[in-house]
XYZ file of C-alpha atoms in Angstrom:
448
model
C -14.268 2.710 -4.562
C -17.089 4.932 -6.224
C -18.627 2.374 -8.835
C -18.809 3.580 -12.685
C -22.815 3.423 -12.070
C -23.008 5.753 -9.463
C -20.975 8.465 -11.781
C -22.545 10.525 -14.330
C -20.904 12.419 -17.507
C -21.335 16.235 -18.288
C -23.938 15.567 -20.604
C -25.958 13.641 -18.494
C -25.552 16.251 -15.404
C -26.460 19.238 -17.985
C -29.792 17.111 -19.117
C -30.813 16.117 -15.553
C -30.903 19.740 -14.069
C -31.375 21.879 -17.357
C -28.786 23.606 -16.802
C -25.898 25.522 -18.518
C -21.953 24.055 -18.528
C -21.216 27.390 -16.554
C -23.783 26.517 -13.891
C -22.622 23.209 -13.744
C -18.978 24.349 -13.257
C -20.371 27.024 -10.693
C -21.829 24.119 -8.838
C -18.613 22.194 -8.667
C -16.623 25.238 -7.536
C -19.371 25.995 -4.821
C -18.923 22.080 -3.916
C -22.395 21.115 -4.342
C -21.264 18.487 -6.951
C -18.229 16.890 -6.089
C -16.155 15.721 -9.728
C -13.543 12.938 -10.228
C -11.302 12.630 -12.893
C -12.383 10.426 -16.242
C -10.194 7.894 -16.920
C -8.878 9.124 -20.141
C -6.988 11.990 -17.996
C -9.252 14.996 -20.085
C -13.180 14.770 -18.922
C -14.530 14.737 -15.505
C -17.266 12.826 -13.911
C -19.671 13.753 -11.664
C -21.257 11.785 -8.543
C -24.677 10.957 -8.922
C -26.093 11.049 -5.575
C -24.744 15.139 -5.723
C -26.802 15.574 -9.181
C -29.636 14.036 -7.905
C -29.870 15.686 -4.402
C -29.092 19.234 -6.600
C -32.341 17.874 -8.728
C -34.848 17.608 -5.688
C -33.686 20.852 -4.239
C -34.562 22.621 -7.648
C -37.896 21.042 -7.750
C -38.040 21.458 -4.229
C -38.371 19.486 -1.440
C -38.018 15.909 -2.065
C -40.377 12.885 -0.886
C -39.578 10.844 1.941
C -39.422 8.433 0.575
C -36.921 9.892 -2.567
C -35.004 11.122 0.275
C -34.379 7.680 2.147
C -33.437 6.298 -1.175
C -30.951 8.636 -1.909
C -29.234 8.061 1.606
C -28.885 4.133 1.011
C -26.513 5.333 -2.227
C -23.365 5.946 0.318
C -25.452 9.158 1.043
C -26.462 11.293 4.154
C -26.562 9.941 7.357
C -29.361 7.277 8.213
C -29.125 6.736 11.808
C -27.866 8.603 15.001
C -24.902 6.960 16.551
C -22.574 7.766 19.343
C -19.541 5.468 18.661
C -17.491 6.912 15.471
C -17.441 10.038 13.827
C -15.579 9.822 10.185
C -13.148 12.816 9.935
C -10.357 13.697 7.602
C -7.626 12.450 10.146
C -9.682 8.830 10.185
C -11.833 7.199 12.429
C -12.589 9.056 15.964
C -13.705 6.401 18.222
C -15.915 8.192 21.146
C -14.347 11.468 20.578
C -10.876 9.652 20.631
C -8.854 9.443 17.331
C -7.860 5.966 16.073
C -4.559 6.935 15.140
C -4.087 8.676 18.111
C -5.025 5.162 20.297
C -2.520 3.180 17.772
C 0.352 5.686 17.735
C 0.079 5.702 21.754
C -0.178 2.073 21.962
C -3.425 1.568 23.508
C -4.267 -1.772 23.970
C -6.676 -3.462 21.833
C -8.995 -4.788 24.792
C -8.651 -0.652 25.632
C -10.316 0.135 22.698
C -13.087 -2.770 22.729
C -14.493 -1.741 26.076
C -14.306 1.915 25.131
C -16.318 0.955 21.959
C -19.033 -1.341 23.574
C -19.658 0.709 26.594
C -17.797 4.621 25.914
C -16.219 3.939 29.110
C -12.092 4.532 28.709
C -9.880 2.120 31.178
C -6.235 2.426 29.894
C -5.385 -0.050 32.425
C -7.291 -2.748 30.754
C -4.323 -5.537 28.417
C -5.885 -8.475 29.162
C -9.106 -10.365 29.836
C -9.735 -12.943 32.254
C -9.258 -16.295 31.202
C -12.454 -18.057 29.082
C -12.550 -21.772 27.866
C -13.612 -22.441 24.560
C -16.791 -24.726 24.441
C -15.562 -27.989 23.779
C -18.695 -28.265 21.011
C -16.842 -25.466 19.145
C -13.281 -27.042 19.097
C -14.751 -30.353 18.143
C -16.231 -28.045 15.209
C -13.348 -26.667 14.484
C -11.017 -29.809 14.704
C -12.663 -30.852 11.496
C -10.917 -28.056 9.196
C -7.457 -29.098 10.662
C -4.788 -28.695 7.347
C -8.095 -27.671 4.854
C -8.413 -23.789 5.391
C -6.536 -22.113 2.912
C -5.756 -18.086 3.054
C -9.104 -16.854 0.881
C -11.300 -19.753 3.076
C -10.018 -17.838 6.253
C -13.253 -15.302 6.200
C -16.007 -17.775 5.755
C -14.353 -19.988 8.754
C -14.229 -16.451 11.109
C -17.899 -16.014 9.807
C -18.626 -19.898 11.180
C -17.277 -19.171 14.571
C -20.181 -16.717 15.868
C -22.721 -19.474 14.697
C -20.544 -22.035 16.399
C -20.895 -20.190 19.597
C -24.143 -19.633 19.177
C -25.136 -23.259 20.047
C -25.683 -25.037 22.814
C -28.168 -22.373 23.898
C -25.213 -20.019 24.383
C -27.052 -17.230 21.948
C -30.338 -17.105 23.722
C -28.615 -17.068 26.861
C -26.370 -13.822 25.981
C -29.658 -11.752 25.532
C -31.358 -13.179 28.447
C -28.728 -12.749 30.926
C -27.516 -9.449 29.289
C -24.036 -11.007 28.259
C -22.796 -9.662 25.720
C -19.522 -7.791 27.153
C -18.236 -11.450 27.821
C -19.698 -13.334 24.647
C -17.742 -10.567 22.811
C -14.504 -11.474 24.233
C -14.735 -15.094 24.057
C -15.732 -14.665 20.115
C -12.538 -12.286 19.503
C -10.770 -15.095 20.871
C -12.256 -17.764 19.069
C -11.806 -16.111 16.028
C -7.922 -15.132 16.723
C -7.042 -18.607 17.226
C -8.300 -19.518 13.620
C -5.343 -17.739 12.530
C -3.663 -21.000 13.445
C -5.196 -22.436 10.224
C -2.865 -20.315 8.387
C 0.075 -20.985 10.412
C 2.269 -23.810 10.812
C 0.267 -25.876 13.005
C -2.384 -25.554 10.189
C -4.859 -26.138 13.090
C -6.984 -24.489 15.970
C -4.797 -22.348 18.419
C -6.044 -21.831 21.680
C -5.445 -18.553 24.243
C -3.510 -19.484 26.805
C -4.357 -17.211 29.707
C -2.206 -14.091 30.036
C -2.567 -13.659 26.132
C -3.525 -10.452 24.556
C -5.549 -10.670 21.272
C -2.844 -9.341 19.211
C -0.526 -12.127 20.745
C -2.271 -14.707 20.075
C -2.827 -13.951 16.802
C 0.946 -13.706 16.008
C 1.486 -17.172 18.118
C -1.114 -18.551 16.350
C 0.437 -17.098 12.831
C 3.524 -18.596 13.550
C 5.425 -15.264 14.482
C 7.744 -13.841 16.169
C 6.217 -12.582 19.353
C 8.403 -9.641 20.178
C 7.298 -6.029 21.798
C 8.098 -4.190 18.406
C 5.554 -7.074 16.625
C 2.962 -6.652 19.095
C 2.661 -3.113 19.101
C 2.321 -3.722 15.017
C -0.572 -6.087 15.379
C -1.942 -4.645 18.543
C -2.167 -1.112 16.406
C -3.935 -2.573 12.918
C -6.759 -4.031 15.568
C -7.261 -0.727 17.076
C -6.994 0.846 13.503
C -9.561 -1.538 12.102
C -11.698 -1.724 14.990
C -14.272 0.574 13.464
C -15.217 2.780 10.355
C -18.959 4.109 11.188
C -21.952 2.594 8.990
C -19.559 0.255 6.421
C -21.873 -2.249 4.916
C -21.024 -4.971 7.279
C -22.016 -2.700 10.194
C -25.240 -1.881 9.033
C -25.912 -5.501 8.304
C -25.224 -5.971 12.100
C -27.428 -3.440 13.177
C -30.291 -4.133 11.061
C -29.668 -8.006 12.663
C -29.485 -6.488 16.351
C -33.180 -4.554 15.663
C -34.684 -8.172 14.789
C -33.767 -8.788 18.634
C -31.163 -11.452 17.065
C -28.387 -12.991 19.675
C -25.093 -10.938 19.912
C -23.410 -14.477 17.716
C -25.757 -13.902 14.987
C -25.727 -10.356 14.175
C -21.762 -10.825 14.101
C -22.397 -13.308 11.707
C -24.520 -11.507 9.254
C -21.677 -8.675 9.503
C -19.001 -10.956 8.375
C -21.108 -12.572 5.633
C -21.540 -8.879 4.393
C -17.720 -8.215 4.911
C -16.635 -10.628 3.103
C -18.098 -9.491 -0.198
C -16.750 -9.233 -3.597
C -16.749 -5.443 -3.272
C -15.182 -4.762 0.466
C -13.235 -7.339 2.723
C -11.668 -9.336 0.141
C -9.703 -6.659 -1.200
C -6.991 -7.876 1.045
C -6.750 -11.261 -0.483
C -6.882 -9.844 -3.966
C -4.279 -7.397 -2.879
C -2.439 -10.287 -2.258
C -3.039 -12.392 -5.234
C -2.683 -9.767 -8.061
C -1.224 -6.849 -7.022
C 1.587 -7.227 -4.389
C 2.348 -10.826 -5.577
C 5.803 -12.774 -7.003
C 8.118 -11.026 -8.545
C 7.984 -8.075 -6.885
C 10.731 -6.769 -8.991
C 8.091 -6.433 -11.275
C 5.688 -4.478 -9.678
C 5.805 -1.300 -11.675
C 4.059 -3.891 -14.387
C 1.006 -3.865 -12.622
C 0.531 0.060 -12.585
C -2.265 -0.277 -15.343
C -3.885 -2.586 -12.715
C -4.166 0.452 -9.991
C -5.110 2.978 -12.566
C -8.509 0.337 -13.712
C -8.880 -0.916 -10.885
C -7.368 0.428 -8.000
C -10.917 1.637 -6.208
C -12.764 -1.600 -7.148
C -10.318 -4.232 -6.275
C -7.726 -3.016 -4.230
C -9.466 -0.561 -2.084
C -7.182 2.927 -3.279
C -9.093 6.086 -2.709
C -11.489 5.631 -0.109
C -14.968 8.021 -0.421
C -14.835 8.898 2.776
C -10.859 10.013 2.919
C -10.176 11.615 -0.628
C -6.996 12.717 0.683
C -5.939 9.617 1.822
C -6.344 7.187 4.569
C -4.776 8.104 8.055
C -5.220 4.400 9.357
C -3.692 3.133 5.954
C -0.512 6.007 6.357
C 0.211 4.587 9.937
C 0.259 1.191 8.959
C 2.649 1.527 6.092
C 4.973 3.607 8.666
C 4.727 0.466 11.155
C 5.952 -1.610 8.179
C 8.720 0.577 7.184
C 9.701 0.342 10.774
C 10.096 -3.198 10.836
C 12.135 -3.325 7.243
C 14.345 -1.447 9.032
C 14.896 -3.876 12.112
C 15.161 -6.762 9.750
C 17.865 -4.746 7.995
C 19.482 -3.918 10.443
C 19.700 -7.538 12.784
C 20.579 -8.594 9.390
C 17.652 -11.099 9.353
C 14.846 -11.599 6.938
C 16.755 -9.607 4.168
C 14.865 -10.966 1.351
C 11.534 -10.073 3.510
C 12.636 -6.793 4.180
C 13.978 -5.991 0.534
C 10.078 -6.917 -0.450
C 8.538 -4.420 1.744
C 11.132 -1.876 0.547
C 10.105 -2.589 -2.910
C 6.285 -2.515 -2.375
C 6.237 0.846 -0.274
C 8.233 2.641 -3.053
C 5.772 1.162 -5.337
C 2.824 2.659 -3.249
C 4.713 6.165 -3.060
C 4.966 6.234 -6.750
C 1.396 5.325 -7.558
C 0.231 8.137 -4.762
C 2.664 10.327 -6.632
C 1.972 9.406 -10.501
C -1.787 8.584 -10.347
C -3.587 10.001 -7.281
C -3.925 6.319 -5.811
C -3.777 6.463 -1.994
C -3.723 3.238 -0.132
C -6.311 2.302 1.913
C -7.164 -0.088 4.981
C -6.795 -3.003 2.860
C -3.452 -2.263 1.645
C -1.673 -1.267 5.265
C -3.043 -4.279 6.769
C -1.600 -6.469 3.916
C 1.878 -4.059 3.424
C 2.139 -4.666 7.395
C 1.469 -8.115 8.022
C 3.888 -9.051 4.733
C 6.458 -6.965 6.979
C 5.614 -9.116 10.267
C 5.953 -12.142 8.006
C 2.784 -13.306 8.736
C 1.007 -15.580 6.502
C -1.247 -14.716 3.715
C -4.441 -14.584 4.877
C -3.891 -12.990 8.073
C -4.557 -9.233 6.639
C -8.324 -10.627 6.228
C -8.490 -12.341 9.801
C -7.112 -8.945 11.542
C -9.665 -6.545 9.970
C -12.268 -9.379 10.682
C -11.219 -9.744 14.287
C -10.349 -5.895 14.559
C -14.046 -4.802 13.219
C -15.838 -7.088 15.368
C -14.933 -4.782 18.104
C -16.872 -2.069 16.215
C -20.038 -4.521 14.956
C -20.502 -5.786 18.916
C -20.621 -1.925 19.797
C -22.890 -1.133 17.381
C -25.059 -4.012 18.212
C -25.244 -3.180 21.683
C -26.395 0.379 20.175
C -28.878 -0.461 18.166
C -30.472 -2.509 20.958
C -30.996 0.752 22.923
C -32.912 2.239 20.234
C -35.406 -0.615 20.038
C -36.871 0.042 16.842
C -36.386 -2.138 13.498
C -34.499 -1.469 10.790
C -36.759 -2.243 7.937
C -36.608 0.069 4.656
C -39.533 -0.396 2.012
C -38.851 -1.128 -1.741
C -40.193 0.762 -4.446
C -41.436 -1.467 -6.912
C -40.334 -0.004 -10.459
C -41.246 -2.980 -13.059
C -43.462 -1.533 -15.455
C -46.812 -0.012 -14.673
C -49.802 -1.220 -12.198
C -50.839 -4.202 -12.817
C -54.724 -4.281 -13.660
C -56.297 -6.895 -12.064
C -57.266 -9.836 -13.641
C -61.147 -10.350 -14.624
C -62.806 -13.421 -14.858
C -64.660 -14.654 -17.937
C -68.277 -14.347 -17.289
C -69.974 -17.392 -16.060
C -73.220 -19.024 -17.966
C -75.371 -20.049 -14.969
C -76.210 -23.415 -14.736
C -78.954 -24.830 -16.667
C -81.636 -27.040 -14.474
C -80.966 -30.847 -15.746
C -83.716 -33.401 -15.760
C -83.831 -35.863 -13.091
C -82.971 -38.745 -15.850
C -79.826 -37.003 -16.550
C -78.535 -36.518 -13.726
C -79.057 -39.920 -12.693
C -77.124 -40.806 -15.469
């Protein structure tokens, strides 16, 4: 996910830091500057943020503005948070590894409660029933049959705004009803998976249904203990990842005292940007697409665009993303079940081809699958329609967005960084040309 303009060549580093090559190699070996392989395989590129940070140390302590500017470029922490810690084994939600929670079968509902309140209750499996507001149902009904897989992120982004109507947004703030509002929002978004399923319409939750069960039923998939466990695990694994861009957007909105629905809508708008959440859709349409027996012919796409388009090699998890690895294991189990039952043989074969291809990419290109890849492969292995991976990611991550909104409210300050104007030099104030004083005119001229 590191972009080209975030990297520097050896010559650029040497010139900026005014050092010799041997000194640069010493910095790299000590971990002060991290390197990335050049696409030609013979040279190395260096992370700009590391170089700039070291440069400020060499010149003395950087001004506050310079430090703040560097932290905005995937740099040092910029906010205090007690929600999620990034570890080599994946995110840790309030001291509990996400992969451990998913592997143990912890319900998504319990994880949502943990993220929002800091309290662990493993008995939470089904939330109390809440009816979808009639005006929201009318709004969603206008899209029956008109939503394609690439649209699902935009549709989910409209759901929170619809829920904020009819005074529900202001009431959420006034009544302190964030928890109930979050539960309603999650089930409404899960019901939108129905637009991708056979009904091509919103599928409301039943009284005894979990979020995972609603997603499966809405998608038209078989609801079994195995499929429930797999979708529940995907929701748990996507629930939070610290200050991702969309999470930061939610916190910025929360710092302005926006209601919960508007904060989540702001997050979704950031999440479905070209460089983040849409990677699931690009994986479905550009990489893991028909014909599956030609996956090896797309090796160059992984080499050239793996990080930017398909979210391989997440910079927070250079050794591989444990969340993606767990979802790929669940996809493998789904393929084994299909093969043992003798049903969906074609789907199982596609899953096998996909997993083998990803294993080769990991071995040959050091391309470690990211979260987006894990969700897509698992959704395909479960027979879910394209677009469901995007929906699962948004529904799952909404739990983290809500938690961050609630935490930001307790910190009670506005997130408002300053801009450093950098277009040319200072502009001199315009000086008006001198004006001659008016001359006295004769009375007869005035009368004319």
